[in-house]
Amino acid sequence: MDPRGTSVRTSDGLIHSLLSMPPRRTISPPPSPVVATTGTPAKRRQVRIASNDNSGPMPIELFLYRIEDYRSSSEPYPLPLPNRLRDATPEFLKRMNGIPSLKTYCMRILKSHSLGYGIMKLFMRSKPGYIDGEDEQPLLQINVDTPDQTSTSRWSMARKEIKSLREKHGLGDVIVELIDPKRVFVRSTFPISPSHPVIRPWENVRPRVAKYLDESCRGLWTSVCIFKVGPDARNTQYMVVITVAPRAECNWKLVQSTVKDVVNSEVQRLNVTLRGEVGVDIVPGWAKQNPLFTTRELSGKSLLNEWVTYPQMGGSIGVQGSQGGGTLGGFFKLDRPGGPSIPVMLTNHHVVTPADQDIAAAAETHQFGVCPTTPSTHPTRKTIVFPAVNDHMATVTNCSTASFANNQRQANFRKEIAERRDADLPGQPYLHHNLAHLQATRPRLDRVHQELTNFPQAFGKTLISSGRAMTEDDPPHYIDWALVEAASTALWQPPGQNHLPAASELRKSTPDKYMNIAEDGLAPLTYIPGDPPKAFTTFGPLEKGEWYFKKGRTTGVTAGVCHGTEMLVSIWSKEKRTVEYEDGSTAPEYIYTGSDKSLEAIIINYHKNGCQSSFCEDGDSGALIFDAYGNCCGLLFASYSNQVSPLSEFQPETVNAGLVMPIERVRESIERKTTPRDEYGLATGLPSVLNIA
């Protein structure tokens, strides 16, 4: 181990880093924009809330709220838009209906401030996956069609009067929000061609921007990259997007202006002509791949509609007895020099590592991964099952519910048919048709219900995995892969189970979804394999500006464009200490001590209507990435989400892009991991090679 205790060089020659290990170095206290303020955190917070200025240190949520002209909320720290809105509960409706004049009063207030006509709506609001956003809260939302050139101060005055009206009627727990849904800014992120002239100046200044963010924001920022950003693909601006941790507190206005000056100065120096300046967006968000990066566990997904009794590419897998899970990438063989090939399945290291294991075991697994010489009985060699435990439970529940509903509907149709017959009424063909359909589907439900009693089923053990590794490049790239050895060849039937998504499957999963974006140097959407599907047989490169496809456990078949430049991801380590304030009170505080940074390829998906959509979601980790010709080009290992993007159609969160490792990087890492070495780290033999089964 390194004397500083921060990295370990293992037999594969990679540097493995741990968030939980001692700090690599201590960063000196940063200069402004983080400004020291006397008093307790509560006193400092009151000062910031009282001001309408967006300068000075403040939580990112407050900064976003203050720069938004078309939203006014009764909350001091309103959750960033968009929020998940559900119909108001009967109890909430009853409370509001007990005040019949409330709507009239609200409309009068809007009129008195020249805000036009408003539509009052009642919702239960939440933002799943976000800090303090899981619980639903009652929301009185007034949608306003704002006249042009309306002073934003009128929004605040109208909201304060409505807030007072709310408190007068005993509705203090109800959030009041005025919003212009047509003008409020919900951001979509779009890819840029690698040949676009804005890429060069950005890549030139990226190290400087990262250094400045380290000094000014410490452990608050999580990623930075340049994109096209806007409400839709036809109304965009080139924007450097900096994601930061939720509730992160800093002088975001100063950070924004400083980064903007750095980038645009380089654009001018290189004489690059753009439509307007490059902007800077600072938003809450993260790159995530496991429970370290999310606030909730992976929820179960019912597999009833696609149920099969054997593992398949893109299917659900998990660790035996663990609540996590992910995607089976595909079936391969590990060709060993001088020995027989081993049938293996490729997925991610974090997919085959239980999220609920103890800290010591997790540290060992993430630091070293699973080595070729690890005994089969070692605790790091986990038994892998299909489907994942959560998905199996969800499928059993769904199957039971569907069987009960099938019985009820059959009984209802029989009753209606009998009543019409007894009343000498003419028969209705649709009744007999629907009854026949229910009777035909019932045997499958019974069969699946019986088969589920034999699952989850073990099909292999972790053979080798990368751990949390990074390459030795500068800056490095993240490595996250695992090979699962077959427990029985009866469960492995390649190449039949290595089938690519069929063109019809892509159309069924995403009907008429993607638009031809042969603009700005990006390639148009094409897909060659066609119908019937064929097995993939070759590897290919991961190239920027090209379309790629994947089939994952959660979102199924989706497509997206590989962005024209890589994203810089930052993962910080921290230490806890106790801070004493002037009044003698104490509070815990975290000191950020260093970070691991990596450059990652990112794939972004968007619809025919020009809005961003999710390329992947939680549970898609481990999916293989294919190009338009069916070549295997990469391995999905994480998602990227900023929390002000449109809502996802797959999960109750905002949309995600995918972070991808090129497949050649995975194969090279496997070769380094399997190369026999002496005590000095020198190779003493040939490596094993990953090939397609």
XYZ file of C-alpha atoms in Angstrom:
693
model
C 0.000 0.000 0.000
C 1.119 3.534 -0.682
C 2.671 5.099 2.482
C -0.012 7.744 2.492
C -2.676 5.070 2.488
C -4.600 6.363 -0.501
C -3.911 3.986 -3.357
C -2.865 0.424 -4.013
C -1.108 -0.840 -7.108
C -2.370 -4.369 -7.648
C -1.243 -7.181 -9.916
C -3.091 -5.719 -12.884
C -0.974 -2.572 -12.798
C -3.972 -0.296 -12.123
C -4.296 2.177 -9.297
C -7.245 1.342 -7.059
C -8.716 4.159 -4.978
C -11.067 4.087 -2.017
C -13.326 6.820 -0.740
C -13.016 5.403 2.763
C -9.205 5.344 2.840
C -7.069 8.034 4.568
C -6.614 11.308 2.684
C -4.073 11.715 -0.072
C -3.471 15.366 0.666
C -5.067 18.243 2.481
C -6.353 21.155 0.458
C -5.691 24.530 2.025
C -8.696 26.680 2.934
C -10.056 28.097 -0.308
C -10.205 31.762 -1.205
C -13.478 33.476 -2.003
C -16.139 32.515 -3.132
C -16.448 30.501 0.088
C -16.685 33.368 2.580
C -16.261 32.868 6.307
C -19.305 34.053 8.243
C -19.517 34.425 12.003
C -22.308 32.952 14.029
C -24.054 29.613 14.016
C -25.298 27.973 10.804
C -28.843 28.956 11.735
C -27.911 32.654 12.016
C -26.015 32.615 8.731
C -28.962 30.933 7.029
C -31.400 33.587 8.252
C -29.220 36.353 6.799
C -29.120 34.670 3.390
C -32.828 33.936 3.255
C -33.688 37.536 4.157
C -31.859 38.850 1.089
C -33.120 38.689 -2.496
C -29.583 39.007 -3.849
C -28.091 35.949 -5.589
C -24.501 36.866 -4.693
C -22.652 35.557 -1.681
C -22.592 32.009 -0.310
C -25.921 30.199 -0.395
C -27.323 26.689 -1.026
C -27.551 25.756 -4.689
C -31.346 25.392 -4.408
C -31.659 28.993 -3.195
C -29.358 30.234 -5.963
C -31.426 28.522 -8.656
C -34.622 29.886 -7.136
C -33.323 33.448 -7.052
C -32.193 33.463 -10.690
C -35.567 32.040 -11.815
C -37.814 34.924 -12.912
C -41.011 32.951 -13.352
C -41.364 31.080 -10.084
C -42.235 32.320 -6.607
C -42.557 29.907 -3.677
C -43.434 30.124 0.000
C -40.520 27.786 0.781
C -37.143 29.306 1.657
C -35.373 26.425 -0.140
C -37.800 25.199 -2.826
C -36.898 21.927 -4.501
C -35.429 22.474 -7.982
C -37.841 22.015 -10.854
C -39.166 19.748 -12.163
C -41.073 18.134 -9.302
C -43.224 15.020 -9.320
C -46.878 16.142 -9.028
C -49.637 13.729 -8.024
C -53.366 14.351 -7.598
C -54.258 15.903 -4.279
C -55.395 13.499 -1.552
C -59.067 13.502 -0.460
C -58.013 15.001 2.884
C -56.207 17.892 1.188
C -59.130 18.516 -1.168
C -61.546 18.532 1.758
C -59.477 21.141 3.600
C -59.260 23.399 0.565
C -62.943 22.995 -0.348
C -63.789 24.224 3.153
C -62.614 27.672 2.048
C -64.912 28.417 -0.926
C -63.707 31.997 -1.358
C -59.997 31.081 -1.534
C -59.849 30.952 -5.317
C -61.593 34.302 -5.631
C -59.164 35.916 -3.187
C -56.173 34.494 -5.044
C -57.390 35.748 -8.407
C -57.940 39.222 -6.947
C -54.384 39.276 -5.659
C -53.016 38.331 -9.094
C -55.119 41.018 -10.745
C -54.020 43.673 -8.262
C -50.400 43.012 -9.247
C -51.121 42.902 -13.015
C -50.115 39.250 -13.309
C -52.995 38.246 -15.555
C -55.313 35.294 -15.021
C -54.161 32.326 -12.989
C -55.287 28.706 -12.808
C -55.236 27.323 -9.275
C -54.322 23.629 -8.930
C -53.860 21.323 -5.962
C -51.180 18.624 -5.935
C -49.112 16.368 -3.729
C -45.540 17.327 -4.582
C -42.313 15.315 -4.267
C -38.919 14.860 -5.925
C -37.937 11.199 -5.456
C -34.227 10.549 -5.171
C -33.500 14.075 -3.928
C -32.633 15.198 -0.393
C -35.873 16.079 1.462
C -37.816 15.255 -1.696
C -39.086 11.746 -0.928
C -42.092 12.753 1.205
C -45.146 14.185 -0.545
C -46.263 17.631 0.557
C -49.518 19.510 -0.200
C -49.007 22.144 -2.902
C -51.240 25.028 -3.964
C -49.875 25.874 -7.408
C -51.117 28.853 -9.363
C -50.184 28.746 -13.044
C -49.882 32.265 -14.421
C -49.685 33.319 -18.064
C -47.371 36.255 -17.449
C -47.719 39.337 -19.653
C -44.506 40.424 -21.360
C -42.169 42.776 -19.480
C -43.772 41.983 -16.136
C -41.608 43.022 -13.180
C -40.434 40.008 -11.210
C -41.003 41.933 -7.968
C -44.736 41.580 -8.577
C -44.383 37.795 -8.311
C -42.884 38.090 -4.859
C -45.486 40.569 -3.629
C -48.384 38.453 -4.925
C -46.917 35.298 -3.402
C -46.482 36.988 -0.002
C -50.130 38.081 0.017
C -51.308 34.586 -0.918
C -49.025 33.151 1.758
C -50.629 35.451 4.350
C -54.053 34.378 3.120
C -52.990 30.740 3.526
C -51.848 31.286 7.121
C -55.030 33.183 7.956
C -57.067 30.094 7.014
C -54.880 27.659 8.959
C -53.081 26.202 5.928
C -49.551 26.805 7.158
C -48.321 23.391 6.012
C -49.455 23.991 2.423
C -46.769 25.146 -0.023
C -47.868 28.100 -2.163
C -46.188 28.500 -5.529
C -46.736 30.891 -8.422
C -45.287 29.680 -11.693
C -45.422 30.411 -15.407
C -45.098 26.864 -16.849
C -44.355 28.189 -20.349
C -41.418 30.322 -19.261
C -39.886 28.554 -16.292
C -36.643 26.925 -17.390
C -36.400 23.131 -17.280
C -33.175 22.199 -19.010
C -32.555 19.446 -21.548
C -28.979 18.454 -22.368
C -27.950 17.613 -25.943
C -24.746 16.235 -27.493
C -22.259 18.214 -29.558
C -20.294 16.918 -32.536
C -16.602 16.201 -31.807
C -15.704 18.362 -34.817
C -17.597 21.416 -33.568
C -15.269 24.392 -33.011
C -16.455 24.911 -29.414
C -14.886 21.591 -28.338
C -11.255 22.692 -28.760
C -11.355 25.786 -26.493
C -13.284 23.851 -23.869
C -10.788 20.986 -23.781
C -7.956 23.533 -23.574
C -9.348 25.181 -20.433
C -10.894 22.101 -18.792
C -7.871 21.498 -16.498
C -7.928 25.152 -15.399
C -11.648 24.996 -14.694
C -11.229 21.807 -12.660
C -8.411 23.374 -10.627
C -10.513 26.463 -9.925
C -13.494 24.344 -8.866
C -11.243 22.372 -6.513
C -10.009 25.577 -4.913
C -13.320 27.388 -4.735
C -15.893 24.621 -4.250
C -13.778 21.950 -2.547
C -15.850 18.741 -2.336
C -19.060 20.303 -3.624
C -18.751 19.749 -7.366
C -19.341 16.331 -8.931
C -18.881 16.789 -12.704
C -18.247 19.370 -15.420
C -18.690 19.274 -19.206
C -19.873 21.425 -22.094
C -23.211 20.641 -23.812
C -25.934 22.207 -25.834
C -28.590 23.159 -23.263
C -32.121 24.458 -23.708
C -35.838 23.722 -23.396
C -35.677 21.715 -26.665
C -33.133 20.799 -29.325
C -34.040 23.772 -31.528
C -33.529 26.404 -28.833
C -30.142 25.753 -27.272
C -27.040 27.540 -26.065
C -23.543 26.162 -25.625
C -23.256 25.778 -21.886
C -20.641 24.523 -19.451
C -22.704 22.475 -16.979
C -21.276 22.076 -13.481
C -23.112 19.613 -11.252
C -22.808 19.992 -7.498
C -24.075 18.095 -4.486
C -27.629 18.905 -3.323
C -27.650 21.519 -0.527
C -24.092 22.535 -1.504
C -23.340 26.046 -0.240
C -20.979 28.427 -2.044
C -20.849 31.781 -3.849
C -22.307 30.288 -6.995
C -22.654 33.616 -8.779
C -18.915 34.199 -8.518
C -18.158 30.625 -9.606
C -20.477 31.054 -12.576
C -18.957 34.347 -13.739
C -15.357 33.173 -13.237
C -15.773 29.970 -15.268
C -17.671 31.872 -17.952
C -14.821 34.391 -18.315
C -12.202 31.620 -18.530
C -14.060 29.709 -21.263
C -15.041 32.706 -23.389
C -11.542 34.180 -23.191
C -10.212 30.971 -24.758
C -12.967 31.039 -27.405
C -11.898 34.567 -28.357
C -8.189 33.687 -28.299
C -8.775 30.910 -30.850
C -11.045 33.142 -32.972
C -13.931 30.687 -32.713
C -17.213 32.083 -34.012
C -20.328 31.017 -32.074
C -23.942 32.117 -31.784
C -23.537 34.105 -28.592
C -21.267 33.463 -25.625
C -20.717 30.144 -23.918
C -22.838 30.162 -20.756
C -22.346 28.400 -17.437
C -25.044 26.431 -15.644
C -24.549 25.269 -12.042
C -27.115 22.671 -11.015
C -27.506 19.894 -8.445
C -26.656 16.520 -9.905
C -24.263 13.593 -9.888
C -22.814 10.610 -11.636
C -23.983 7.471 -9.868
C -23.445 3.746 -10.132
C -24.149 2.358 -6.655
C -25.671 3.370 -3.290
C -22.819 5.862 -2.664
C -24.377 8.060 -5.326
C -28.096 7.706 -4.628
C -30.470 8.291 -1.739
C -32.664 5.257 -2.265
C -32.325 1.551 -2.940
C -33.012 -0.056 -6.292
C -36.731 -0.795 -6.468
C -37.961 -4.103 -7.820
C -39.169 -4.399 -11.418
C -41.764 -6.940 -12.472
C -40.526 -9.234 -15.248
C -43.923 -10.845 -15.849
C -44.306 -9.680 -19.455
C -40.793 -10.778 -20.496
C -40.373 -13.755 -18.151
C -37.945 -16.485 -19.240
C -36.405 -19.336 -17.254
C -32.799 -18.755 -18.321
C -30.373 -15.819 -18.066
C -30.272 -13.628 -21.150
C -28.416 -10.597 -22.450
C -29.944 -7.448 -20.973
C -31.711 -9.442 -18.237
C -31.899 -8.964 -14.478
C -29.166 -10.359 -12.198
C -28.096 -9.812 -8.595
C -26.112 -11.162 -5.670
C -27.738 -14.023 -3.791
C -29.470 -12.688 -0.685
C -28.810 -9.016 -1.548
C -31.377 -6.355 -2.409
C -29.331 -4.778 -5.213
C -29.148 -5.776 -8.857
C -28.200 -4.855 -12.379
C -27.965 -6.054 -15.966
C -26.374 -9.144 -17.495
C -24.246 -7.638 -20.254
C -23.580 -10.628 -22.455
C -21.935 -14.053 -22.798
C -18.231 -14.358 -23.494
C -15.355 -16.766 -23.093
C -12.103 -16.181 -21.253
C -9.379 -17.780 -23.375
C -6.534 -18.889 -21.127
C -3.032 -19.586 -22.500
C -2.430 -23.309 -22.473
C -5.788 -24.112 -20.891
C -9.472 -24.517 -21.773
C -11.686 -21.467 -22.238
C -13.968 -20.488 -19.374
C -17.576 -19.465 -20.208
C -18.182 -16.122 -18.505
C -20.773 -13.367 -18.319
C -19.713 -9.682 -18.375
C -21.254 -7.074 -16.085
C -20.058 -4.397 -13.597
C -18.055 -4.877 -10.418
C -20.598 -2.892 -8.404
C -23.445 -5.089 -9.716
C -21.869 -8.202 -8.173
C -20.874 -6.422 -4.939
C -23.595 -6.389 -2.257
C -24.567 -2.897 -1.182
C -25.464 -4.140 2.298
C -22.156 -5.847 3.188
C -20.097 -4.604 6.137
C -17.595 -1.783 5.692
C -14.467 -3.931 6.053
C -15.625 -6.449 3.444
C -16.654 -3.655 1.083
C -13.262 -1.959 1.470
C -11.407 -5.156 0.566
C -13.660 -5.872 -2.411
C -13.453 -2.354 -3.830
C -9.709 -2.088 -3.241
C -8.589 -5.341 -4.825
C -11.617 -6.615 -6.714
C -11.649 -10.379 -7.216
C -8.334 -11.845 -8.372
C -7.856 -14.927 -10.598
C -6.170 -16.765 -7.727
C -8.942 -16.047 -5.203
C -10.326 -19.348 -3.799
C -13.915 -20.149 -4.766
C -14.856 -20.163 -1.071
C -13.559 -16.629 -0.471
C -16.357 -14.186 0.545
C -15.534 -11.833 -2.350
C -16.550 -14.512 -4.853
C -20.286 -13.958 -4.651
C -22.989 -16.265 -5.955
C -24.918 -14.518 -8.736
C -28.605 -15.234 -9.311
C -31.239 -14.413 -11.879
C -33.435 -12.564 -11.587
C -32.309 -10.158 -8.857
C -34.044 -10.687 -5.517
C -36.008 -7.416 -5.712
C -37.161 -8.177 -9.256
C -38.209 -11.705 -8.308
C -40.333 -10.382 -5.443
C -41.931 -7.760 -7.714
C -42.671 -10.413 -10.360
C -44.276 -12.762 -7.817
C -46.482 -9.945 -6.519
C -47.455 -8.850 -10.021
C -48.227 -12.416 -11.096
C -50.474 -12.985 -8.065
C -52.255 -9.677 -8.653
C -52.717 -10.440 -12.353
C -54.107 -13.900 -11.578
C -56.608 -12.463 -9.104
C -57.639 -9.744 -11.566
C -58.009 -12.343 -14.317
C -60.401 -14.391 -12.147
C -62.436 -11.303 -11.250
C -62.757 -10.131 -14.843
C -63.725 -13.593 -16.067
C -66.441 -13.766 -13.403
C -67.737 -10.314 -14.377
C -67.915 -11.189 -18.073
C -69.668 -14.498 -17.352
C -72.166 -12.705 -15.146
C -72.908 -10.080 -17.793
C -73.278 -12.740 -20.511
C -75.661 -14.743 -18.316
C -77.747 -11.670 -17.432
C -78.149 -10.717 -21.077
C -79.097 -14.287 -21.937
C -81.703 -14.474 -19.132
C -83.179 -11.133 -20.239
C -83.409 -12.314 -23.871
C -81.123 -9.472 -24.938
C -78.967 -9.837 -28.042
C -75.447 -11.092 -27.351
C -72.460 -8.794 -27.494
C -69.495 -10.350 -29.363
C -66.964 -8.257 -27.450
C -68.009 -9.928 -24.172
C -67.257 -13.395 -25.538
C -64.054 -12.132 -27.171
C -62.755 -10.610 -23.931
C -63.687 -13.728 -21.949
C -61.873 -15.950 -24.443
C -58.784 -13.725 -24.235
C -58.728 -13.935 -20.435
C -59.140 -17.708 -20.553
C -56.263 -17.967 -23.039
C -53.882 -15.889 -20.905
C -54.647 -17.646 -17.631
C -52.538 -20.795 -18.322
C -49.437 -18.643 -18.835
C -50.022 -16.892 -15.499
C -50.359 -20.271 -13.789
C -47.198 -21.552 -15.482
C -45.148 -18.466 -14.564
C -46.445 -18.584 -10.985
C -45.286 -22.181 -10.694
C -41.892 -21.469 -12.288
C -41.263 -18.544 -9.950
C -41.186 -20.936 -6.985
C -37.813 -22.209 -8.278
C -36.254 -18.729 -8.499
C -34.068 -16.727 -7.952
C -31.711 -19.339 -9.359
C -27.919 -19.363 -8.976
C -26.072 -19.516 -12.281
C -22.489 -18.662 -11.411
C -19.904 -17.062 -9.141
C -17.786 -13.984 -9.551
C -14.565 -15.131 -11.212
C -12.638 -11.855 -11.604
C -13.545 -8.215 -11.039
C -11.809 -4.861 -11.316
C -12.715 -3.341 -7.966
C -12.970 0.445 -8.002
C -10.057 0.968 -10.341
C -8.717 3.809 -12.436
C -6.310 3.733 -15.358
C -2.911 5.399 -15.191
C -3.808 7.990 -17.848
C -3.753 11.691 -16.967
C -6.533 12.302 -16.215
C -7.486 8.671 -15.622
C -10.573 6.714 -16.659
C -12.786 4.685 -14.357
C -12.717 0.886 -14.570
C -15.722 -1.152 -13.392
C -16.195 -4.691 -14.747
C -16.752 -8.227 -13.485
C -16.729 -11.693 -15.031
C -19.096 -14.357 -13.676
C -18.116 -17.988 -14.216
C -20.882 -20.411 -15.219
C -21.977 -22.837 -12.517
C -23.566 -25.101 -15.129
C -23.218 -25.046 -18.897
C -26.904 -26.020 -19.106
C -27.828 -22.418 -18.229
C -25.496 -20.903 -20.833
C -26.552 -21.258 -24.434
C -24.569 -18.748 -26.489
C -24.664 -17.539 -29.180
C -28.468 -17.721 -29.085
C -28.651 -15.690 -25.889
C -26.306 -13.025 -27.282
C -28.979 -11.753 -29.654
C -28.859 -8.072 -30.553
C -32.029 -6.013 -30.142
C -34.178 -6.431 -33.231
C -35.163 -3.354 -35.232
C -38.795 -4.154 -34.389
C -37.879 -4.272 -30.683
C -36.363 -0.799 -30.930
C -39.486 0.518 -32.638
C -41.756 -1.207 -30.098
C -39.775 0.108 -27.143
C -39.463 3.617 -28.548
C -42.190 4.120 -31.192
C -41.257 6.852 -33.678
C -39.178 8.276 -30.887
C -35.932 9.449 -32.368
C -35.484 12.252 -34.824
C -32.896 12.465 -37.563
C -30.272 14.765 -36.092
C -27.892 14.889 -39.036
C -26.961 18.439 -38.070
C -23.936 20.046 -36.432
C -21.870 17.118 -37.734
C -23.809 14.425 -35.842
C -24.670 11.177 -37.616
C -28.321 10.298 -38.409
C -30.000 7.475 -36.527
C -29.568 4.123 -38.274
C -29.786 0.506 -37.170
C -28.520 -2.256 -39.420
C -29.112 -5.676 -37.708
C -32.829 -5.708 -38.605
C -35.204 -8.656 -38.154
C -34.903 -11.428 -37.129
C -32.229 -10.503 -34.587
C -28.741 -11.919 -34.922
C -26.007 -12.582 -32.385
C -23.184 -10.071 -32.133
C -19.853 -11.524 -33.202
C -17.348 -8.654 -33.278
C -15.987 -5.813 -31.176
C -15.931 -2.209 -32.364
C -14.638 1.224 -31.296
C -16.618 3.745 -29.230
C -16.533 6.882 -31.378
C -17.739 10.362 -30.496
C -20.651 11.723 -32.515
C -22.090 8.296 -33.391
C -25.370 6.623 -32.350
C -25.280 3.657 -29.956
C -27.823 1.243 -28.533
C -28.190 -0.766 -25.373
C -30.623 -3.203 -23.767
C -30.863 -2.880 -20.005
C -32.809 -4.416 -17.154
C -34.791 -1.230 -16.387
C -35.250 0.793 -19.576
C -34.969 -1.968 -22.162
C -33.773 -0.838 -25.594
C -32.718 2.804 -25.904
C -30.446 4.737 -28.249
C -28.272 7.819 -27.889
C -25.354 9.790 -29.287
C -21.831 9.603 -27.867
C -21.048 13.182 -26.831
C -18.251 15.026 -28.641
C -16.083 15.412 -25.528
C -15.643 13.429 -22.338
C -17.143 14.419 -18.991
C -14.827 15.173 -16.071
C -16.182 13.407 -12.965
C -14.985 14.206 -9.440
C -15.409 11.982 -6.370
C -14.253 13.583 -3.124
C -13.080 12.017 0.126
C -13.737 13.761 3.418
C -13.005 13.708 7.151
C -15.368 14.571 9.991
C -14.496 17.030 12.765
C -16.335 19.077 15.419
C -16.496 22.869 15.024
C -17.097 25.280 17.914
C -18.915 28.570 17.187
C -18.683 31.957 18.918
C -21.684 31.312 21.144
C -20.126 28.092 22.463
C -22.316 25.718 20.430
C -20.742 22.900 18.451
C -21.663 21.057 15.296
C -20.149 18.332 13.108
C -18.421 19.495 9.941
C -16.798 17.640 7.066
C -13.394 18.663 5.740
C -12.772 17.649 2.143
C -9.303 16.209 1.796
C -8.832 15.209 -1.829
C -10.535 13.827 -4.878
C -10.295 11.254 -7.624
C -11.130 12.589 -11.063
C -11.795 10.687 -14.248
C -12.718 11.442 -17.851
C -15.686 9.405 -19.063
C -17.506 8.937 -22.362
C -21.158 9.969 -22.116
C -24.122 8.902 -24.272
C -27.151 11.223 -24.441
C -30.603 10.276 -25.683
C -33.375 12.507 -27.005
C -36.795 12.234 -28.594
C -38.238 13.120 -31.936
C -40.002 16.026 -30.215
C -36.608 17.507 -29.406
C -36.568 16.877 -25.638
C -34.043 14.850 -23.706
C -34.988 11.352 -22.569
C -33.319 8.772 -20.341
C -30.681 6.585 -21.965
C -30.459 4.519 -18.772
C -31.732 4.271 -15.201
C -30.825 2.523 -11.959
C -30.511 -1.202 -12.711
C -29.174 -0.779 -16.267
C -25.560 -0.994 -15.068
C -23.712 -3.757 -16.893
C -25.521 -3.365 -20.230
C -23.436 -3.742 -23.386
C -23.247 -0.855 -25.872
C -23.646 -1.606 -29.609
C -23.140 0.504 -32.702
C -25.454 0.646 -35.709
C -23.787 -2.434 -37.232
C -24.184 -4.634 -34.157
C -20.569 -4.421 -32.977
C -20.022 -4.574 -29.209
C -18.379 -1.221 -28.397
C -18.734 -0.517 -24.673
C -20.008 -1.340 -21.203
C -22.435 0.930 -19.326
C -21.300 1.494 -15.738
C -22.994 4.651 -14.418
C -25.579 7.317 -15.129
C -25.337 11.098 -15.181
C -28.257 13.211 -14.046
C -28.689 16.878 -13.340
C -31.742 17.496 -11.229
C -33.253 20.249 -13.391
C -33.723 18.110 -16.508
C -37.128 16.786 -17.677
C -38.797 13.986 -15.744
C -37.999 10.425 -16.797
C -40.638 8.155 -18.321
C -39.029 5.125 -16.666
C -38.405 6.135 -13.045
C -39.683 8.900 -10.735
C -36.535 10.953 -11.307
C -35.123 13.322 -13.870
C -33.640 11.885 -17.061
C -30.203 10.271 -17.198
C -27.381 10.057 -19.691
C -25.063 7.040 -19.608
C -21.364 6.853 -18.705
C -19.644 4.165 -20.776
C -16.298 2.343 -20.834
C -15.016 1.449 -24.315
C -14.954 -2.346 -24.623
C -11.263 -2.312 -25.596
C -10.443 -0.613 -22.295
C -12.334 -3.383 -20.497
C -10.474 -6.103 -22.413
C -7.098 -4.459 -21.751
C -7.915 -4.228 -18.034
C -8.857 -7.927 -17.967
C -5.578 -8.845 -19.645
C -3.611 -6.837 -17.078
C -5.611 -8.389 -14.239
C -4.966 -11.946 -15.490
C -1.269 -11.535 -16.331
C 0.801 -13.684 -13.915
C 3.458 -11.600 -12.124
C 6.318 -12.168 -9.725
C 6.808 -10.455 -6.386
C 8.287 -7.420 -8.156
C 5.249 -6.966 -10.403
C 6.991 -8.222 -13.535
C 5.013 -10.381 -15.974
C 5.938 -14.065 -15.901
C 3.412 -15.379 -18.402
C 0.704 -14.559 -20.919
C -2.667 -13.038 -19.976
C -6.148 -14.443 -20.512
C -8.152 -12.778 -23.291
C -11.863 -11.951 -23.338
C -13.555 -13.037 -26.563
C -17.155 -13.360 -27.721
C -18.721 -16.762 -27.046
